[in-house]
Short mmCIF file of C-alpha atoms in Angstrom, two decimals:
data_model
loop_
_atom_site.label_atom_id
_atom_site.label_comp_id
_atom_site.label_asym_id
_atom_site.label_seq_id
_atom_site.Cartn_x
_atom_site.Cartn_y
_atom_site.Cartn_z
CA MET T 1 11.57 49.25 94.61
CA PHE T 2 11.75 48.30 90.95
CA ASP T 3 8.63 46.82 89.41
CA THR T 4 10.36 45.07 86.52
CA ASP T 5 13.80 44.07 85.28
CA GLU T 6 13.39 46.75 82.61
CA ASP T 7 12.95 49.38 85.33
CA ARG T 8 16.10 48.11 87.03
CA SER T 9 18.03 48.19 83.78
CA LEU T 10 16.93 51.77 83.11
CA ALA T 11 18.01 52.80 86.60
CA ASP T 12 21.38 51.09 86.13
CA ARG T 13 21.90 52.89 82.83
CA ARG T 14 21.06 56.22 84.42
CA ARG T 15 23.44 55.53 87.29
CA ASP T 16 26.22 54.54 84.88
CA ALA T 17 25.60 57.67 82.81
CA THR T 18 25.82 59.83 85.92
CA ARG T 19 29.05 58.16 86.98
CA GLU T 20 30.50 58.73 83.52
CA GLY T 21 29.42 62.36 83.68
CA ILE T 22 31.13 62.78 87.04
CA VAL T 23 34.35 61.29 85.72
CA ASP T 24 34.22 63.44 82.59
CA ALA T 25 33.72 66.55 84.72
CA ALA T 26 36.61 65.52 86.96
CA TRP T 27 38.88 65.30 83.91
CA GLN T 28 37.74 68.76 82.77
CA ILE T 29 38.51 70.30 86.15
CA CYS T 30 41.88 68.60 86.44
CA ARG T 31 42.91 69.59 82.91
CA ALA T 32 42.00 73.20 83.64
CA GLU T 33 43.36 73.48 87.18
CA GLY T 34 45.65 70.49 87.84
CA LEU T 35 45.14 67.05 89.33
CA GLY T 36 45.49 68.19 92.91
CA SER T 37 42.85 70.89 92.50
CA LEU T 38 39.87 68.56 92.34
CA SER T 39 37.28 69.29 95.02
CA LEU T 40 33.95 67.55 95.50
CA ARG T 41 32.21 70.91 95.84
CA ASP T 42 33.42 72.13 92.44
CA LEU T 43 32.79 68.74 90.90
CA GLY T 44 29.24 68.72 92.21
CA LYS T 45 28.61 72.13 90.64
CA HIS T 46 29.84 70.86 87.29
CA VAL T 47 27.37 67.98 87.26
CA GLY T 48 24.47 69.66 89.05
CA LEU T 49 24.75 67.71 92.29
CA LYS T 50 25.50 68.62 95.87
CA ALA T 51 28.93 67.46 97.00
CA SER T 52 27.26 65.09 99.46
CA SER T 53 25.23 63.54 96.64
CA LEU T 54 28.40 62.45 94.86
CA TYR T 55 28.85 59.81 97.55
CA ALA T 56 25.89 57.96 96.06
CA TYR T 57 28.12 57.27 93.06
CA PHE T 58 31.66 57.30 94.46
CA ASP T 59 32.53 56.67 98.09
CA SER T 60 35.47 59.09 98.10
CA LYS T 61 37.48 61.48 95.97
CA SER T 62 40.09 58.76 95.71
CA ALA T 63 37.47 56.52 94.10
CA ILE T 64 36.96 59.18 91.43
CA TYR T 65 40.69 59.29 90.76
CA ASP T 66 40.60 55.50 90.62
CA ALA T 67 37.93 55.59 87.91
CA MET T 68 39.98 58.15 85.98
CA PHE T 69 43.13 56.03 86.29
CA ARG T 70 41.29 52.98 85.05
CA GLU T 71 39.76 54.90 82.14
CA GLY T 72 43.20 56.10 81.08
CA TYR T 73 44.60 52.59 80.95
CA GLU T 74 41.55 51.26 79.15
CA GLN T 75 42.07 53.94 76.51
CA MET T 76 45.72 52.99 76.28
CA ASP T 77 44.77 49.33 75.97
CA GLU T 78 42.64 50.16 72.93
CA VAL T 79 45.62 51.93 71.38
CA ALA T 80 47.97 49.01 72.05
CA ALA T 81 45.58 46.44 70.59
CA VAL T 82 46.98 47.05 67.10
CA TRP T 83 50.58 46.02 67.86
CA GLN T 84 50.40 42.39 66.85
CA GLY T 85 48.53 43.30 63.69
CA TRP T 86 51.49 45.38 62.56
CA LEU T 87 53.81 42.40 62.91
CA ASP T 88 51.30 40.04 61.31
CA ALA T 89 51.08 42.42 58.35
CA GLY T 90 54.81 41.90 57.78
CA ASP T 91 56.17 45.17 59.12
CA HIS T 92 59.80 44.96 60.18
CA PRO T 93 60.25 44.64 63.98
CA ARG T 94 62.23 47.88 64.20
CA THR T 95 59.53 49.69 62.27
CA VAL T 96 56.94 48.28 64.64
CA PHE T 97 58.89 49.41 67.69
CA LYS T 98 59.20 52.90 66.24
CA ARG T 99 55.48 53.01 65.59
CA ILE T 100 54.78 51.82 69.15
CA ALA T 101 57.09 54.47 70.58
CA HIS T 102 55.54 57.26 68.53
CA GLN T 103 52.08 55.97 69.42
CA PHE T 104 52.89 55.97 73.15
CA VAL T 105 54.46 59.43 73.19
CA GLU T 106 51.60 60.86 71.15
CA PHE T 107 49.06 59.28 73.49
CA CYS T 108 50.79 60.74 76.53
CA THR T 109 51.61 64.20 75.23
CA SER T 110 48.08 64.66 73.91
CA ASP T 111 46.84 64.77 77.52
CA ALA T 112 49.50 65.71 80.06
CA VAL T 113 47.12 65.45 83.02
CA ARG T 114 46.15 61.90 82.07
CA TYR T 115 49.84 61.06 81.75
CA GLN T 116 50.57 62.47 85.19
CA LEU T 117 47.83 60.39 86.78
CA MET T 118 48.86 57.20 84.98
CA PHE T 119 52.64 57.42 85.24
CA GLN T 120 53.69 59.98 87.83
CA ARG T 121 52.95 60.07 91.55
CA VAL T 122 51.64 63.61 91.66
CA LEU T 123 48.89 62.65 94.13
CA PRO T 124 50.76 61.33 97.19
CA ASP T 125 47.59 60.09 98.91
CA PHE T 126 46.19 58.23 95.91
CA GLU T 127 46.74 54.54 95.26
CA PRO T 128 44.67 52.72 92.63
CA THR T 129 42.63 49.80 93.89
CA PRO T 130 44.10 46.34 93.19
CA GLU T 131 41.46 45.71 90.52
CA THR T 132 42.22 48.98 88.75
CA TYR T 133 45.97 48.56 89.13
CA GLY T 134 45.57 45.19 87.44
CA VAL T 135 44.56 47.02 84.25
CA SER T 136 47.97 48.73 84.19
CA VAL T 137 49.74 45.47 84.99
CA ARG T 138 48.13 43.87 81.96
CA GLN T 139 49.67 46.61 79.82
CA LEU T 140 53.14 45.64 81.03
CA GLU T 141 52.34 41.99 80.45
CA ARG T 142 51.27 42.81 76.90
CA LEU T 143 54.61 44.57 76.35
CA GLY T 144 56.52 41.63 77.83
CA ASP T 145 54.68 39.17 75.60
CA PHE T 146 55.34 41.38 72.59
CA LEU T 147 59.05 41.55 73.33
CA ALA T 148 59.12 37.78 73.78
CA THR T 149 57.69 37.23 70.29
CA MET T 150 60.93 38.74 69.01
CA GLY T 151 63.15 36.74 71.34
CA VAL T 152 63.69 39.51 73.89
CA THR T 153 62.98 37.96 77.28
CA ASP T 154 65.33 39.77 79.68
CA PRO T 155 63.13 41.77 82.10
CA ARG T 156 65.71 44.54 82.00
CA ALA T 157 64.87 45.10 78.35
CA MET T 158 61.30 45.99 79.28
CA ASP T 159 62.56 48.34 82.00
CA LEU T 160 64.90 49.95 79.49
CA TRP T 161 62.09 50.37 76.96
CA THR T 162 59.76 52.01 79.47
CA ALA T 163 62.57 54.28 80.65
CA ILE T 164 63.22 55.40 77.08
CA VAL T 165 59.65 56.16 76.06
CA THR T 166 58.59 57.74 79.34
CA GLY T 167 61.84 59.70 79.49
CA LEU T 168 61.23 61.18 76.05
CA THR T 169 57.63 61.89 77.05
CA ASP T 170 58.65 63.61 80.28
CA GLN T 171 61.15 65.80 78.45
CA GLN T 172 58.65 66.70 75.75
CA ILE T 173 55.87 67.61 78.17
CA SER T 174 58.14 69.46 80.59
CA ASN T 175 60.43 71.33 78.25
CA ASP T 176 58.74 71.68 74.86
CA PRO T 177 54.96 71.30 75.25
CA GLY T 178 53.29 71.38 71.89
CA GLY T 179 56.61 71.03 70.07
CA ASP T 180 58.66 68.10 68.82
CA ARG T 181 62.15 68.54 70.30
CA TRP T 182 62.14 65.11 71.93
CA ILE T 183 59.59 63.49 69.64
CA ARG T 184 62.06 63.85 66.79
CA LEU T 185 64.56 61.71 68.78
CA ILE T 186 62.23 58.72 69.02
CA ASP T 187 63.53 56.83 65.97
CA ASP T 188 67.17 57.27 67.06
CA ALA T 189 66.33 56.09 70.57
CA VAL T 190 64.49 53.04 69.25
CA ASP T 191 67.42 52.16 67.00
CA MET T 192 69.74 52.27 70.02
CA PHE T 193 67.34 50.07 71.98
CA CYS T 194 67.09 47.56 69.14
CA GLU T 195 70.87 47.43 68.77
CA HIS T 196 71.17 46.78 72.49
CA VAL T 197 68.66 43.93 72.58
CA GLY T 198 69.76 42.39 69.28
CA ILE T 199 66.90 43.27 66.95
CA PRO T 200 68.55 43.62 63.51
CA SER T 201 67.93 46.53 61.22
CA GLU T 202 66.05 46.00 57.99
CA GLY T 203 68.17 44.06 55.52
CA GLU T 204 70.40 42.51 58.20
CA PRO T 205 70.15 38.77 58.89
CA SER T 206 68.01 37.99 61.92
#
């Protein structure tokens, strides 16, 4: 039993710190050995706990993946928070879209394992919880709202955009890791997208 609220707060902080340590260790293992390689026994060794003790913090291995999935989207949300500021600063819409595309591909290629967990179904038995999945849905909503500010409201435009940026990312990670073979195509791909959805180039009438 806790004697004071301060004792409870300290215990909560320690529990949160342990959970964060478990998730960090899970990322380390997955980056070294692959997403499907995660075992509770190895994870416990990394954090100095018995595998059975991990259940005091996560009720299953899937719950650990869920925390990792959520963390990835929260990190991506921080990255995307600057979009509107670019427009507000007067940057041309095409320039903004190119910056967004480069930002996304850089975010994904900087951590291929995180990208796999967030965007590819490499773990057939894992489904994020509805609450965690909602974090990813908010990312799509942010993109839809952003497109709408420039008059692009057709849902197919958002599907086309995600197909372009994830397609370039997939190619880069799969076929030229650490290089720029597909990264260097981003600006051309964005120009094609903008032409398709009617976003004029700089100097053209809007």
